[in-house]
Short mmCIF file of C-alpha atoms in Angstrom, two decimals:
data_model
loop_
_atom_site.label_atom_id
_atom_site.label_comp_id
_atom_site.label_asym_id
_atom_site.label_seq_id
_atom_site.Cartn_x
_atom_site.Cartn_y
_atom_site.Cartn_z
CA UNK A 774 -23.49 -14.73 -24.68
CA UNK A 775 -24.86 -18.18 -23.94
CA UNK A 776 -22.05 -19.12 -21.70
CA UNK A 777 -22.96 -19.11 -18.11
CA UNK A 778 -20.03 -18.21 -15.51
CA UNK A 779 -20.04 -19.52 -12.16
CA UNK A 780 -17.25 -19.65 -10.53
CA UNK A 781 -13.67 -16.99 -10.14
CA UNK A 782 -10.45 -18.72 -10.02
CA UNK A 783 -7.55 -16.35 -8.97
CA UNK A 784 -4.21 -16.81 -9.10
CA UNK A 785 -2.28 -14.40 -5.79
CA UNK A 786 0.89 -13.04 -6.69
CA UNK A 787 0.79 -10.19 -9.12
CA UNK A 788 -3.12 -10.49 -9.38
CA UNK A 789 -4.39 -9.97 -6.16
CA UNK A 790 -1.75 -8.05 -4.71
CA UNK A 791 1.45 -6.25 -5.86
CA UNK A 792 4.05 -8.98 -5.84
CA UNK A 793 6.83 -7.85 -8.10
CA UNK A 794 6.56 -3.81 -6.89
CA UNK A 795 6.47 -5.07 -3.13
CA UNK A 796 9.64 -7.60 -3.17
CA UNK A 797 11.79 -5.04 -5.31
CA UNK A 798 11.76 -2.14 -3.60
CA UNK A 799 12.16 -5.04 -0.41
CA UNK A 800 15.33 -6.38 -2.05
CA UNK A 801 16.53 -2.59 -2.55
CA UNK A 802 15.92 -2.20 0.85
CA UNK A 803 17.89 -4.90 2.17
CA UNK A 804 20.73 -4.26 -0.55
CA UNK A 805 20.99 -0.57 1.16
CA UNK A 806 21.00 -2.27 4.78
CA UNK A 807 23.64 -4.71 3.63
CA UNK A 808 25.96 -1.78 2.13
CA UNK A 809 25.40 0.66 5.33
CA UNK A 810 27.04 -2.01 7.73
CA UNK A 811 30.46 -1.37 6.23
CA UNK A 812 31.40 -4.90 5.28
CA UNK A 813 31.32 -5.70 2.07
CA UNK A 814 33.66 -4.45 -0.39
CA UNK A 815 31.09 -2.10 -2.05
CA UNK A 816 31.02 1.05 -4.25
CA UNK A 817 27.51 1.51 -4.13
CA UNK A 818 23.87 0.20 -2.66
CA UNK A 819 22.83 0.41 -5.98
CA UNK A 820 26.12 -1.85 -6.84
CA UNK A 821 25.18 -4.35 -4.30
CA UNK A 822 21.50 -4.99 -5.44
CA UNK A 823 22.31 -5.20 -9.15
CA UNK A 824 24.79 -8.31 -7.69
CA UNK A 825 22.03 -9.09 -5.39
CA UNK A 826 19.17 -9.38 -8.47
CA UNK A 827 21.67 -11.66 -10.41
CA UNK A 828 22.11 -14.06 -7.07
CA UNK A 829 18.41 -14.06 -7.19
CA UNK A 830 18.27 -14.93 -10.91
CA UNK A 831 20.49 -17.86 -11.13
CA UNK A 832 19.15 -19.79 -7.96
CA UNK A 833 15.90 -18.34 -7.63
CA UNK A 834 13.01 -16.49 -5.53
CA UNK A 835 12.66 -19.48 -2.88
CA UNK A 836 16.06 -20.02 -2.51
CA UNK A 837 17.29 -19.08 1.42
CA UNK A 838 20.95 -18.56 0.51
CA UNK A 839 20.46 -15.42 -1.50
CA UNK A 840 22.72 -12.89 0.95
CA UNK A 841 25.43 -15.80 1.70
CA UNK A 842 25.98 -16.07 -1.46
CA UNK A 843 26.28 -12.06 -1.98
CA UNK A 844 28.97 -12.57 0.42
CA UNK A 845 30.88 -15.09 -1.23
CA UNK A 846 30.83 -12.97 -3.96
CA UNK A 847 32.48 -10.09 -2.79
CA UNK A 848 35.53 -12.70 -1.51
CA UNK A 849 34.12 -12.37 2.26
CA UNK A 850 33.11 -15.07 4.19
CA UNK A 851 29.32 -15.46 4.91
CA UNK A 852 28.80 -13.13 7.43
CA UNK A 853 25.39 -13.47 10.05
CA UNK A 854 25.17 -9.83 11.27
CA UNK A 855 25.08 -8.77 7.60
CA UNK A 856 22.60 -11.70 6.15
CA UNK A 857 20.45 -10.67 9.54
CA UNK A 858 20.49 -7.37 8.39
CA UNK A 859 19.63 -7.86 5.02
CA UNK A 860 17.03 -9.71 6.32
CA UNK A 861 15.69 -7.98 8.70
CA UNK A 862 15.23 -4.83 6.38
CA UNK A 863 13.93 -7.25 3.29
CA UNK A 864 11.37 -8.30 5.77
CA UNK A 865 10.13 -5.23 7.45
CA UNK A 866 9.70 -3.75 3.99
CA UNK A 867 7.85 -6.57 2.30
CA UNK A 868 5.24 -6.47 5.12
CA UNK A 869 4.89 -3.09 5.15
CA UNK A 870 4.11 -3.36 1.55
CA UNK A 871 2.05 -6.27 1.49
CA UNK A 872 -1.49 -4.88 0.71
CA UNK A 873 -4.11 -5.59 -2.35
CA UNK A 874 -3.92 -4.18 -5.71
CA UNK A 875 -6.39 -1.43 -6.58
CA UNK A 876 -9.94 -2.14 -6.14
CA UNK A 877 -9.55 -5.83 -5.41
CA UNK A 878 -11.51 -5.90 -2.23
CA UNK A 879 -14.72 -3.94 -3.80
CA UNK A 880 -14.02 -6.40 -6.73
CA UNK A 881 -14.04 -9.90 -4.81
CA UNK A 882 -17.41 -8.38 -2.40
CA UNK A 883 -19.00 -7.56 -5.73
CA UNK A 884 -18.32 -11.16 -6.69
CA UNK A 885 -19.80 -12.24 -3.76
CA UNK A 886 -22.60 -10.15 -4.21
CA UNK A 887 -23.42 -11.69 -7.34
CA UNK A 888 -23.41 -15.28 -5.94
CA UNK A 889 -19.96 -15.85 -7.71
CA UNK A 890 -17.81 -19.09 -6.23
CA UNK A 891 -14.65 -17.62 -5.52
CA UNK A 892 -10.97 -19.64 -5.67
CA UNK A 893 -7.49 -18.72 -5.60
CA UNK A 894 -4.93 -21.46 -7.42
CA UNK A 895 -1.42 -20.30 -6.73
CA UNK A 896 2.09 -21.83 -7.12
CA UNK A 897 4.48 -21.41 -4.17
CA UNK A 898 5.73 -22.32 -0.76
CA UNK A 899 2.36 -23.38 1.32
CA UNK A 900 3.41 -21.29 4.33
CA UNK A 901 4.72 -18.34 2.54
CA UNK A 902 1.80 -18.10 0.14
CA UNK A 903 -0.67 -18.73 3.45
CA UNK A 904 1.02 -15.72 5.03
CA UNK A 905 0.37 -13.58 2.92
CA UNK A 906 -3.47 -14.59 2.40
CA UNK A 907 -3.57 -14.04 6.61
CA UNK A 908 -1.88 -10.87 5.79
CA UNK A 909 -4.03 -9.49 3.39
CA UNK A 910 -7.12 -10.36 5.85
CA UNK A 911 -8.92 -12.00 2.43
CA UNK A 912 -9.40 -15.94 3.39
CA UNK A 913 -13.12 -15.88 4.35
CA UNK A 914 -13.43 -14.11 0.69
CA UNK A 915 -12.84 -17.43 -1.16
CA UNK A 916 -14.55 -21.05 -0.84
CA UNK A 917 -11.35 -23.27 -2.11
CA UNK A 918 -7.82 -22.32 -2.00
CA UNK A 919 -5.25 -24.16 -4.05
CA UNK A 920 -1.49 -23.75 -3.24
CA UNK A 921 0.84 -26.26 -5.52
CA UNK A 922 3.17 -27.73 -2.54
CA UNK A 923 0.19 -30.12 -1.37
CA UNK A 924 -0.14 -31.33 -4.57
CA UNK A 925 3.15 -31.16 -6.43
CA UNK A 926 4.69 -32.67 -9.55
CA UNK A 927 4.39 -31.26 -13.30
CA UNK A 928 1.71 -28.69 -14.83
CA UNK A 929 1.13 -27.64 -11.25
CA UNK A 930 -1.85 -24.94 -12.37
CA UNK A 931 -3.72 -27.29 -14.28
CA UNK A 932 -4.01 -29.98 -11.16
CA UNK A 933 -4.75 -26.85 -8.68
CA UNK A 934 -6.64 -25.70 -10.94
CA UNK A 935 -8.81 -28.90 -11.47
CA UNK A 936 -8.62 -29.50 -7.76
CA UNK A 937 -10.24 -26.51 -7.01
CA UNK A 938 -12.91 -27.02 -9.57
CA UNK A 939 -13.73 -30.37 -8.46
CA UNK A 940 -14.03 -28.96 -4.81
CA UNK A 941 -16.27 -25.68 -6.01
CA UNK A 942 -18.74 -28.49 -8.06
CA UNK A 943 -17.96 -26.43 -11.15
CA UNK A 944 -17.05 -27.61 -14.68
CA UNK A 945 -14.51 -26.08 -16.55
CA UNK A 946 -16.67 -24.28 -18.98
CA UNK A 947 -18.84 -22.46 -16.28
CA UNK A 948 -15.29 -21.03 -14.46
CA UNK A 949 -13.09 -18.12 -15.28
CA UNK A 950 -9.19 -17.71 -14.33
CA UNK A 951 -7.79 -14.64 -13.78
CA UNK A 952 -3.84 -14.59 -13.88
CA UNK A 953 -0.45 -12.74 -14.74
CA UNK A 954 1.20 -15.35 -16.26
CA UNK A 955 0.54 -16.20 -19.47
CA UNK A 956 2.78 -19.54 -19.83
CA UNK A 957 1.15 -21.17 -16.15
CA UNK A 958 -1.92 -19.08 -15.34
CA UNK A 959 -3.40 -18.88 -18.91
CA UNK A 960 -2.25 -21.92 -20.97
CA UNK A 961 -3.20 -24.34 -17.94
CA UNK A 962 -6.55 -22.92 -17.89
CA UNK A 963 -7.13 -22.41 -22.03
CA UNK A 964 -6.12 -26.34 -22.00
CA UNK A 965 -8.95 -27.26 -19.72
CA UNK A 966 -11.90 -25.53 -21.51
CA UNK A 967 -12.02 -21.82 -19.01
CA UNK A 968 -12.45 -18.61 -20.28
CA UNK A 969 -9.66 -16.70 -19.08
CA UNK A 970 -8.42 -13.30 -17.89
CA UNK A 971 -5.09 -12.10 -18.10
CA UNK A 972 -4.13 -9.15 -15.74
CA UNK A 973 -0.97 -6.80 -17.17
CA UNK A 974 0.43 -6.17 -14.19
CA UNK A 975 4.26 -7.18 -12.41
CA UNK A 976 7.48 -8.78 -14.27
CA UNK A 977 5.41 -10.59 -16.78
CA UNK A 978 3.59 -7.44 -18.20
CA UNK A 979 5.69 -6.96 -21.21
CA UNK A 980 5.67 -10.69 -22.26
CA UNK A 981 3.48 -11.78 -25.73
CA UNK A 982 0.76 -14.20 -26.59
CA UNK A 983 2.73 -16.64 -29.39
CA UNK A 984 0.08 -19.31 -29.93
CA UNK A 985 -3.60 -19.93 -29.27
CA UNK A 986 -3.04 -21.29 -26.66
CA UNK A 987 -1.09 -18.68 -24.89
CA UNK A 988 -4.05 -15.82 -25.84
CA UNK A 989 -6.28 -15.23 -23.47
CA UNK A 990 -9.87 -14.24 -23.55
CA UNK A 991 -9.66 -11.23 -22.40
CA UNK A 992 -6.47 -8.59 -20.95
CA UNK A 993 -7.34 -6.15 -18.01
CA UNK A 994 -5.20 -4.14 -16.67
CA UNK A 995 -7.42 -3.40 -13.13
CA UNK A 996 -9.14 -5.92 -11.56
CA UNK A 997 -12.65 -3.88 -11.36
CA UNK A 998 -12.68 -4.57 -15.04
CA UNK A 999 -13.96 -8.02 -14.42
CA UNK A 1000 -17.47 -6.87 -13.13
CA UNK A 1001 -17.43 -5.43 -16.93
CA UNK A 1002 -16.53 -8.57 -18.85
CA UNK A 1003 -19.04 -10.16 -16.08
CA UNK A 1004 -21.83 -8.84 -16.61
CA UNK A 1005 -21.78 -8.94 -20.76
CA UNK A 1006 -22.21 -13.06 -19.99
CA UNK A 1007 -24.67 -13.34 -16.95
CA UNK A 1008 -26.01 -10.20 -14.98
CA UNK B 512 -42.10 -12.53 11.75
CA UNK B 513 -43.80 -9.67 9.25
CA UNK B 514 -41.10 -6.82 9.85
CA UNK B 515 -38.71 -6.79 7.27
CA UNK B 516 -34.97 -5.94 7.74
CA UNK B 517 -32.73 -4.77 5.54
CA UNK B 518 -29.96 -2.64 6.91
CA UNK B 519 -27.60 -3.32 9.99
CA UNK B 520 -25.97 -0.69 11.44
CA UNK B 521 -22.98 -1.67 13.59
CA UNK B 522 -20.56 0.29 16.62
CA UNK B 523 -17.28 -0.37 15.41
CA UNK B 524 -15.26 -0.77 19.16
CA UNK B 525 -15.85 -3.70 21.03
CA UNK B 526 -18.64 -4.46 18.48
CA UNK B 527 -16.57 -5.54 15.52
CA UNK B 528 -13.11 -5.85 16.72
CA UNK B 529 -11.45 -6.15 20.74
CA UNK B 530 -10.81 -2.56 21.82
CA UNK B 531 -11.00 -3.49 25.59
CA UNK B 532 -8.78 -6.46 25.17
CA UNK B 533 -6.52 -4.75 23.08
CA UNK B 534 -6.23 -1.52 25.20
CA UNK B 535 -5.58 -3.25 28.37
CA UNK B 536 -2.44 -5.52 27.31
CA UNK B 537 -1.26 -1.97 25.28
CA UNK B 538 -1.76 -0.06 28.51
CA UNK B 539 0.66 -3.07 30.29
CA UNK B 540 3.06 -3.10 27.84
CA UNK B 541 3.25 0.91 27.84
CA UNK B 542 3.81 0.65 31.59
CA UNK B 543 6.22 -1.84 32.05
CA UNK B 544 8.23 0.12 29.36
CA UNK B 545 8.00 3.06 31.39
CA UNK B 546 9.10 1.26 34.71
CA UNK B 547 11.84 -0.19 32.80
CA UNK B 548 13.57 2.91 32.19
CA UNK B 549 14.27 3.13 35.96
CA UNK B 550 13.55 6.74 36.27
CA UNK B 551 10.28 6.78 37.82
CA UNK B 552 10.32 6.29 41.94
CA UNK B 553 8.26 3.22 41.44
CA UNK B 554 8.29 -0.63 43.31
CA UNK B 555 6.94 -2.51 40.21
CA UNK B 556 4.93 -2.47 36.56
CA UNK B 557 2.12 -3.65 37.95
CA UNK B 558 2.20 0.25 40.45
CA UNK B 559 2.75 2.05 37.50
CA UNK B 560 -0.17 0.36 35.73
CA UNK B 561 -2.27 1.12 38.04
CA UNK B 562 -1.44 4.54 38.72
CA UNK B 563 -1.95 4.81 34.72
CA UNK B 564 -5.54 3.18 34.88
CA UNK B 565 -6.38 6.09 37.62
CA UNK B 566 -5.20 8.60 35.21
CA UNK B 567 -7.00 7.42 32.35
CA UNK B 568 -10.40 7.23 34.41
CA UNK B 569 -9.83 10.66 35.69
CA UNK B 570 -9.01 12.29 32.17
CA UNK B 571 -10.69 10.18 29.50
CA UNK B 572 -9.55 7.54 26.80
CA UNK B 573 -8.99 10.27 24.39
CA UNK B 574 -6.91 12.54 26.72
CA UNK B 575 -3.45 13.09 24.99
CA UNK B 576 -1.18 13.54 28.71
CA UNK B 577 -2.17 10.90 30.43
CA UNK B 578 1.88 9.82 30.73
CA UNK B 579 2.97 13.15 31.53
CA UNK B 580 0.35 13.46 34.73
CA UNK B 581 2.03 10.06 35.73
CA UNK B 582 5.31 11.22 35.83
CA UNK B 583 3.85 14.00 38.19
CA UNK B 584 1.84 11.83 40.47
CA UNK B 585 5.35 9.86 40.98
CA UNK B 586 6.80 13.70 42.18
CA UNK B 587 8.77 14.12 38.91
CA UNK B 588 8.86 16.74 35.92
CA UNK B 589 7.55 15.18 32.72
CA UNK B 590 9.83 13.10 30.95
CA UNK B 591 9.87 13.11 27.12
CA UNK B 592 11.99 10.08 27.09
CA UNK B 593 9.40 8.28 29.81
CA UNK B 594 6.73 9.46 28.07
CA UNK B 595 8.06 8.10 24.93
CA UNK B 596 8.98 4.81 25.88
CA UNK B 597 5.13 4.29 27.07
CA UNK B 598 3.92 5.99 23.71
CA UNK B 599 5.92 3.45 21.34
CA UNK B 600 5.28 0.13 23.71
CA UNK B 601 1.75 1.37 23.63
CA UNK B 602 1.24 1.78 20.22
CA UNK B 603 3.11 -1.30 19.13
CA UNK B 604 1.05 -3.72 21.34
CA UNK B 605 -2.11 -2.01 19.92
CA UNK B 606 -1.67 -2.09 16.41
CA UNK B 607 -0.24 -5.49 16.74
CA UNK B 608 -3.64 -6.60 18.36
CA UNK B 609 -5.81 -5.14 16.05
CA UNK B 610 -8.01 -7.83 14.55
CA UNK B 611 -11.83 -8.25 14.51
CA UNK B 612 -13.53 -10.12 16.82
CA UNK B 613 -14.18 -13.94 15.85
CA UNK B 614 -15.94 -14.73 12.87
CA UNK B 615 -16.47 -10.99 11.97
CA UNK B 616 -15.69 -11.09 8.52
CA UNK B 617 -16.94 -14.03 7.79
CA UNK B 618 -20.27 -12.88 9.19
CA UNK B 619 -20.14 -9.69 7.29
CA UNK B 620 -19.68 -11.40 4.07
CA UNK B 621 -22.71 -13.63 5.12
CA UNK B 622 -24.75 -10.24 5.30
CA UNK B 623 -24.04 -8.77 2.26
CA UNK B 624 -24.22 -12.10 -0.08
CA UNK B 625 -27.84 -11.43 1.31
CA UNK B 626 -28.14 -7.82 0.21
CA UNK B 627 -28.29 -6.46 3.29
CA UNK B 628 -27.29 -2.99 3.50
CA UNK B 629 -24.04 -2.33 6.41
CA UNK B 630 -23.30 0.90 8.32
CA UNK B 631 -21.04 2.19 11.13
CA UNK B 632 -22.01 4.49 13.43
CA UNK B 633 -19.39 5.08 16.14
CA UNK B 634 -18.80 7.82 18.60
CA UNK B 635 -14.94 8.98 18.88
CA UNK B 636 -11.94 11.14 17.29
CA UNK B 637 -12.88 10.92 13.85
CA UNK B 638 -9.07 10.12 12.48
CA UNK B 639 -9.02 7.96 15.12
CA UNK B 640 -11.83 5.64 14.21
CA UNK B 641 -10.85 5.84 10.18
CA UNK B 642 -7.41 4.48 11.33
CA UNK B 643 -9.08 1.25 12.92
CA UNK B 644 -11.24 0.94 10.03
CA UNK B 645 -8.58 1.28 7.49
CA UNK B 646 -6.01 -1.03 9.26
CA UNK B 647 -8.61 -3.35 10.17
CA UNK B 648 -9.45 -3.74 6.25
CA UNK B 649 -13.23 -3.44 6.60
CA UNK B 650 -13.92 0.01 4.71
CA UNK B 651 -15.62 -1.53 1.38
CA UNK B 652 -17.84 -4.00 3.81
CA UNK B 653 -19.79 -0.65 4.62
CA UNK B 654 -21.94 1.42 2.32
CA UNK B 655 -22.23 4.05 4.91
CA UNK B 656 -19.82 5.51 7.93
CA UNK B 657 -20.48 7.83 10.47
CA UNK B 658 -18.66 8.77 13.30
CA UNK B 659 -19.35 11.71 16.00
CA UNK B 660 -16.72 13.84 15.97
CA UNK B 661 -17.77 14.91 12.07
CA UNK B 662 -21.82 15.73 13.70
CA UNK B 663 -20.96 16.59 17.49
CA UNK B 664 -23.54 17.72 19.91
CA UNK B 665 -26.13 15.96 22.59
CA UNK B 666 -27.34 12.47 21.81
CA UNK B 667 -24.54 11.57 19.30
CA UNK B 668 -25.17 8.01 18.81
CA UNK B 669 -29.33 9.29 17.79
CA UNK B 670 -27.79 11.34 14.68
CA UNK B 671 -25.12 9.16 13.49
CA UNK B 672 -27.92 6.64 13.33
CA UNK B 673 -30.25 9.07 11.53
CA UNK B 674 -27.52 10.21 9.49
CA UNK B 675 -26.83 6.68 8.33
CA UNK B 676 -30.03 5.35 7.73
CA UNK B 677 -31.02 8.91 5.41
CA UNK B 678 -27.90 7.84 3.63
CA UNK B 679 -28.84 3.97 3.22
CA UNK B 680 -32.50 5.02 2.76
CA UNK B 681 -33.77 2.70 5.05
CA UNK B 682 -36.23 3.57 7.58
CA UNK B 683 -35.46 2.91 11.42
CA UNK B 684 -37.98 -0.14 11.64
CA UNK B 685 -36.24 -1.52 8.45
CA UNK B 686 -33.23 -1.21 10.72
CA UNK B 687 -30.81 -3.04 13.11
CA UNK B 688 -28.22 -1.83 15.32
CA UNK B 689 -25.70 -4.23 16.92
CA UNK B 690 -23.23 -2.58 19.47
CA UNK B 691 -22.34 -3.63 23.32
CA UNK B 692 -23.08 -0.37 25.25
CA UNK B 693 -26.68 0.10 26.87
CA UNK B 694 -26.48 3.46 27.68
CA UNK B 695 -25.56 4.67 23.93
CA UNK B 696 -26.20 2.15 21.48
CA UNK B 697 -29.14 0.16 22.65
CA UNK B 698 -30.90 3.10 24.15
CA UNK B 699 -30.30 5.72 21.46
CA UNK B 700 -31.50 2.70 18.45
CA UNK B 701 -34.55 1.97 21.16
CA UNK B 702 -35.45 5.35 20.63
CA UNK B 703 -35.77 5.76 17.57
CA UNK B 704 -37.48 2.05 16.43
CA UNK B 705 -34.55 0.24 15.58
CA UNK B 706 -34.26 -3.34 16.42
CA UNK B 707 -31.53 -3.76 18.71
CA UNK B 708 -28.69 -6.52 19.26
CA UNK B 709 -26.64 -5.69 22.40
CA UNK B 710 -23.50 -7.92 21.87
CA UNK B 711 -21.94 -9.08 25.20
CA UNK B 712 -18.28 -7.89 25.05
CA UNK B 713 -15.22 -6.07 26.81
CA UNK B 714 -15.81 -3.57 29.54
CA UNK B 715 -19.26 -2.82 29.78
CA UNK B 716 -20.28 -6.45 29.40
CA UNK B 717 -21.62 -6.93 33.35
CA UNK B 718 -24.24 -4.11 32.56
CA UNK B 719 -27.50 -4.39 33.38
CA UNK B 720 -30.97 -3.05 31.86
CA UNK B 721 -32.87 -1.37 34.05
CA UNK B 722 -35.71 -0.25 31.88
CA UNK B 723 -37.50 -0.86 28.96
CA UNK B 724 -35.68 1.67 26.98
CA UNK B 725 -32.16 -0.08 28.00
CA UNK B 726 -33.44 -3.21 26.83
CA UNK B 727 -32.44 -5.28 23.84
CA UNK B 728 -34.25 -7.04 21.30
CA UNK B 729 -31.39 -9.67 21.11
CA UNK B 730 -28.55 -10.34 23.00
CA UNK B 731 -25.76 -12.20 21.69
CA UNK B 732 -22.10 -13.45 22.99
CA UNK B 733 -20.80 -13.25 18.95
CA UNK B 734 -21.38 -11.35 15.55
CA UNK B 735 -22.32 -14.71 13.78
CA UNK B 736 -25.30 -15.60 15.94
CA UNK B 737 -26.48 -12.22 13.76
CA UNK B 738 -27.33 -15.10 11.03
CA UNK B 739 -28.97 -16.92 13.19
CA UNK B 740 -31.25 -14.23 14.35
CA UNK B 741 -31.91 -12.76 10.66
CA UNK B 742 -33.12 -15.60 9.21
CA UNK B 743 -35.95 -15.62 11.53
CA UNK B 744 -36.75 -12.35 9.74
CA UNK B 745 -36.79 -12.62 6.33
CA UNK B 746 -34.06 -14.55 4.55
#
């Protein structure tokens, strides 16, 4: 291929590390907390996460008030020793959990290897998605990191996106982004001109390509694939 | 400079992360847990600490009963509750300190963008050592490991640098080894015509060479002046 590929843009949740499999069996952790103080009007653990998952759907992921509201809904009043327990057991979990997917590390020091500029473009609360980059001990891995709070406003990914690239000196046709989400991470990027990577992996794995501009250029379903696809264009 | 290196061989404690550090505040914590439980005949934490230190330089880091010969040295049968309390504080504190030393990783990644080759050799309880590796998120930096336990016998530190550079297939003037102790690292790498980095850190950092053998080719206060050093050689 003539293309020449200089630069790995990545987005964080659900491609570096396992977002969706770490915060469920977190919420089921804090649903079974919740239950085992004896408050809440509840059948089941399994009874008060399904109510907990629809609190979660309607006001979404970044919203505080999830486990007040789980109150409200079985008729109590918001109670603080259960939301801290919740909490406290959603919390311990998710950390415990919080590590990289398969093969990511030999992946991104292969990259680095191979003289690869390195990014990460991710939507989310700054602080939260910075914790988690701490956490996972991979900052010194990547030369620009994008989070969408210091920037803000609509089609977030494409300005992170074209923020990072500006900062990396790379042009959109020598950079690669490697995402989960077809409708941020891989339309932003097909827009601007990058060959892209979708990862199957997490709550958007069973969602479809409908247009051209929602088809990647190529689906992986490990990371490690990329030194494949990598080498066919410049090794 | 005409020699040529290309693999550096690294101790892993107090060489790439702050075992002294980190051991002293988890040896406080551990005994003003213990003091706190009020059983032991003691006047303050700081008694019991240093009753614990004597204990510890009597028996050995490695010794498992270091709390049960303190409860004896205070006139009382061993305590499993005691002993427990000092086990959890201790072990909390430590693996809550366990980071790398500054600019560690960042200097690691510097070496092997440069295709240098990267080993550990280490002397200590082998599941011992893989657990700091492993939390410390630094096993794919390596291409080799060795630690004693899995060689034993005289002049450790001499095979587990043999070992490793058979393994790398680098010879020992192709070599350098980077570690703080004189008596083991420097002279052992000395011997066998390694280039050698003694890194100034934690409790055998007032040491003194007293011969030829002891001395190092380098001596540095942190891993990154490595860079520094290397591309004198041959970057």
């Amino acid at each position: 291929m003539d293309k020449k590929i200089k630069a790995i843009l990545f987005d964080l949740d659900d491609t570096l590390h396992d977002s969706t499999g770490q915060v469920d069996t977190a919420r089921k952790a804090a649903a079974t907390a919740i239950y085992n103080e004896g408050i809440l009007p509840a059948t089941s653990p399994e009874e008060v996460y399904k109510k907990y998952l629809e609190i979660v759907k309607k006001y979404g992921t970044n919203y505080e008030g999830h486990l007040s509201i789980l109150c409200k809904k079985y008729g109590i009043k918001p109670d603080p020793r259960l939301v801290a327990a919740g909490r406290v057991a959603y919390h311990n979990t998710k950390f415990a959990l919080l590590t990289l997917l398969p093969r990511t590390q030999e992946t991104l020091l292969w990259l680095i290897k191979n003289n690869f500029k390195l990014g990460i473009v991710t939507n989310g609360i700054e602080e939260k998605q910075w914790e988690k980059i701490i956490r996972l001990k991979i900052r010194p891995f990547f030369d620009d990191i994008q989070i969408s709070e210091s920037i803000g406003g609509h089609d977030q990914k494409k300005r992170l996106i074209l923020t990072c690239l500006r900062n990396l000196k790379i042009k959109p046709e020598e950079a690669m982004l490697v995402g989960d989400k077809i409708k941020t991470d891989i339309v932003s990027a097909n827009k601007l001109g990058l060959t892209t990577v979708r990862i199957i992996h997490g709550r958007y794995k069973d969602e479809k390509s409908r247009s051209e501009l929602e088809k990647p250029t190529y689906t992986i379903k490990e990371i490690s694939e990329l030194i494949k696809i990598l080498k066919k264009y410049n090794i």
